[in-house]
Coordinates of C-alpha atoms in Angstrom, one line a residue:
X163 CA -9.9 11.0 -7.2
X164 CA -9.9 8.0 -9.6
X165 CA -9.3 4.3 -8.9
X166 CA -7.5 2.5 -11.7
X167 CA -6.6 -1.1 -12.7
X168 CA -9.1 -2.7 -10.4
X169 CA -9.7 -6.4 -10.1
X170 CA -13.3 -7.3 -9.6
X171 CA -14.0 -8.8 -6.2
X172 CA -15.1 -12.4 -6.9
X173 CA -16.5 -13.1 -3.4
X174 CA -18.0 -10.3 -1.3
X175 CA -17.6 -12.6 1.8
X176 CA -13.8 -12.6 1.4
X177 CA -13.7 -9.3 3.4
X178 CA -15.4 -10.9 6.3
X179 CA -13.1 -14.0 6.0
X180 CA -10.1 -11.7 6.4
X181 CA -11.7 -9.9 9.4
X182 CA -12.4 -13.3 11.0
X183 CA -8.8 -14.5 10.4
X184 CA -7.4 -11.4 12.0
X185 CA -10.0 -10.9 14.7
X186 CA -10.8 -7.3 13.6
X187 CA -13.5 -5.3 11.9
X188 CA -12.5 -3.0 9.1
X189 CA -13.9 0.6 9.2
X190 CA -16.9 1.1 6.8
X191 CA -15.1 3.7 4.6
X192 CA -12.4 1.2 3.7
X193 CA -14.9 -1.6 3.1
X194 CA -16.9 0.6 0.7
X195 CA -13.8 1.3 -1.4
X196 CA -12.7 -2.4 -1.4
X197 CA -16.1 -3.7 -2.6
X198 CA -16.0 -1.5 -5.6
X199 CA -12.2 -0.9 -6.3
X200 CA -10.5 -4.1 -5.0
X201 CA -6.7 -4.1 -5.7
X202 CA -6.9 -0.8 -7.6
X203 CA -4.5 2.1 -7.6
X204 CA -5.6 5.6 -6.6
X205 CA -4.8 8.5 -8.8
X206 CA -3.2 10.7 -7.6
X207 CA -0.9 8.3 -5.7
X208 CA 1.6 10.4 -3.6
X209 CA 1.3 10.7 0.1
X210 CA 3.3 12.3 3.0
X211 CA 3.9 10.8 6.4
X212 CA 5.0 12.2 9.7
X213 CA 8.7 11.4 8.7
X214 CA 8.8 11.4 4.9
X215 CA 7.4 13.4 2.0
X216 CA 6.5 12.3 -1.6
X217 CA 6.0 8.6 -1.1
X218 CA 3.8 6.3 -3.2
X219 CA 0.5 5.2 -1.6
X220 CA 0.6 2.2 -4.0
X221 CA -2.3 -0.2 -4.7
X222 CA -4.9 -1.7 -2.4
X223 CA -4.3 -5.3 -1.5
X224 CA -6.3 -7.9 -3.3
X225 CA -9.2 -9.6 -1.4
X226 CA -9.5 -12.3 -4.1
X227 CA -8.1 -14.9 -1.8
X228 CA -7.4 -17.3 -4.6
X229 CA -4.9 -14.9 -6.2
X230 CA -1.2 -15.5 -5.6
X231 CA -0.6 -12.2 -3.9
X232 CA -3.7 -11.6 -1.8
X233 CA -4.1 -9.6 1.4
X234 CA -3.7 -12.7 3.6
X235 CA -0.6 -14.1 1.9
X236 CA 1.2 -10.8 1.9
X237 CA 0.4 -10.4 5.7
X238 CA 1.9 -13.8 6.3
X239 CA 5.1 -12.7 4.6
X240 CA 5.2 -9.4 6.6
X241 CA 3.8 -10.4 10.0
X242 CA 7.1 -10.9 11.8
X243 CA 8.3 -7.5 10.6
X244 CA 5.3 -5.5 11.9
X245 CA 3.8 -5.3 15.4
X246 CA 0.8 -7.4 16.4
X247 CA -2.6 -5.8 15.6
X248 CA -1.1 -3.9 12.6
X249 CA -2.3 -5.1 9.2
X250 CA -1.3 -4.1 5.6
X251 CA -4.0 -2.7 3.3
X252 CA -1.9 -1.3 0.4
X253 CA 1.6 -1.9 -1.1
X254 CA 3.8 0.4 -3.1
X255 CA 6.2 -0.8 -5.8
X256 CA 9.2 -0.7 -3.4
X257 CA 7.6 -3.2 -1.0
X258 CA 6.5 -0.6 1.6
X259 CA 3.0 -1.0 3.1
X260 CA 0.1 1.2 4.1
X261 CA -1.3 -0.4 7.3
X262 CA -4.2 -0.2 9.7
X263 CA -3.1 0.1 13.4
X264 CA -5.6 -1.5 15.7
X265 CA -3.4 -1.4 18.8
X266 CA -4.8 1.7 20.5
X267 CA -8.4 1.7 19.3
X268 CA -10.2 -1.3 17.9
X269 CA -13.1 0.8 16.5
X270 CA -11.0 3.6 15.1
X271 CA -7.7 2.3 13.7
X272 CA -5.2 4.8 12.4
X273 CA -3.3 4.6 9.1
X274 CA 0.5 4.1 9.2
X275 CA 3.2 3.5 6.6
X276 CA 5.6 0.6 7.1
X277 CA 9.0 1.2 5.6
X278 CA 10.9 -1.9 4.4
X279 CA 14.3 -0.2 5.0
X280 CA 15.7 -1.1 8.4
X281 CA 16.3 1.7 10.9
X282 CA 19.9 2.7 11.0
X283 CA 22.2 5.5 12.1
X284 CA 25.5 6.8 10.7
X285 CA 28.5 7.0 13.1
X286 CA 32.0 7.9 11.9
X287 CA 31.0 7.4 8.3
X288 CA 29.6 3.9 8.9
X289 CA 26.0 2.6 8.8
X290 CA 25.0 1.0 12.1
X291 CA 21.9 -1.1 12.5
X292 CA 21.0 -1.7 16.2
X293 CA 19.9 -5.1 17.4
X294 CA 16.3 -5.2 18.7
X295 CA 14.6 -8.0 20.7
X296 CA 11.5 -7.8 18.4
X297 CA 12.2 -7.9 14.6
X298 CA 9.3 -5.4 14.1
X299 CA 11.3 -2.8 16.1
X300 CA 13.9 -2.7 13.2
X301 CA 11.4 -0.9 10.9
X302 CA 9.7 2.5 10.8
X303 CA 6.0 2.8 11.2
X304 CA 5.1 6.4 10.3
X305 CA 1.8 8.1 10.9
X306 CA -0.2 8.9 7.8
X307 CA -3.8 9.7 8.9
X308 CA -6.4 9.2 11.5
X309 CA -8.6 7.2 9.1
X310 CA -8.7 5.7 5.6
X311 CA -10.8 8.6 4.1
X312 CA -8.3 11.2 5.5
X313 CA -5.4 9.2 4.0
X314 CA -6.8 9.1 0.5
X315 CA -8.1 12.7 0.7
X316 CA -4.4 13.8 1.3
X317 CA -3.1 12.1 -1.9
X318 CA -1.5 14.4 -4.4
X319 CA 0.7 14.4 -7.5
X320 CA 0.2 13.9 -11.2
X321 CA -2.9 11.9 -12.2
X322 CA -2.5 8.6 -14.0
X323 CA -4.8 8.1 -16.9
X324 CA -6.4 4.7 -17.6
X325 CA -7.4 4.0 -21.2
X326 CA -9.8 1.3 -22.2
X327 CA -7.8 0.8 -25.4
X328 CA -4.5 0.5 -23.4
X329 CA -2.9 2.6 -26.2
X330 CA -2.3 5.6 -23.9
X331 CA -0.6 3.5 -21.3
X332 CA 1.8 2.1 -24.0
X333 CA 2.6 5.7 -25.2
X334 CA 6.1 6.0 -23.9
X335 CA 6.4 9.7 -24.9
X336 CA 3.3 10.5 -22.8
X337 CA 4.5 8.4 -19.8
X338 CA 8.0 9.9 -19.8
X339 CA 6.6 13.0 -18.1
X340 CA 6.2 11.1 -14.9
X341 CA 9.0 10.8 -12.3
X342 CA 9.9 9.5 -8.9
X343 CA 7.4 7.3 -7.1
X344 CA 4.7 7.8 -9.8
X345 CA 7.1 6.5 -12.5
X346 CA 8.1 3.6 -10.3
X347 CA 4.4 2.6 -9.9
X348 CA 3.8 2.9 -13.7
X349 CA 6.8 0.7 -14.5
X350 CA 5.6 -1.9 -12.0
X351 CA 2.2 -2.0 -13.9
X352 CA 4.0 -2.1 -17.2
X353 CA 6.1 -5.1 -16.1
X354 CA 3.0 -7.0 -15.1
X355 CA 1.7 -6.5 -18.7
X356 CA 5.0 -7.6 -20.2
X357 CA 6.0 -4.1 -21.3
X358 CA 9.5 -2.6 -20.9
X359 CA 10.1 0.1 -18.3
X360 CA 10.1 3.8 -19.0
X361 CA 13.7 5.0 -18.5
X362 CA 14.4 8.7 -18.1

């Protein structure tokens, strides 16, 4: 496994600041990765859930709390759409999140995937979205793994290459071999660098 496009963690104490803010303690295996690979993207980057196959894991959320999109600011945007004691730790290009679920066990939180698409059913050719008392009940939370290490061990798919010269990442003929969630992730990173998307 590789971790790509990392942003150096400016303040090691920011992890503890987030824990204090949320009233939780992250498991050691996750902290170990964040300290070294803050805000990076794992390669390979595809994961299955209890409900869906072939979804992007995405990139770890940023613990540099002075950045515009950091782990606390993204949680503030999401908190009404997820249950209490569920916290995002990674985000894919489509706005879905990998989360820790502390509801059942404070010491051993499980890994879930929050889907930004609202739950719906189709009846007589029409899409019906049910009303729920809690907004968080409108969204799927799918089981991914019993711990962070298990989640990243299950990742599969084509490996993304990171080049120090950046030339390989600009090579559109090389990148056109990617598809699906992997291509979506690559295009998001290209957009951040001011590069046009790869279109197949």
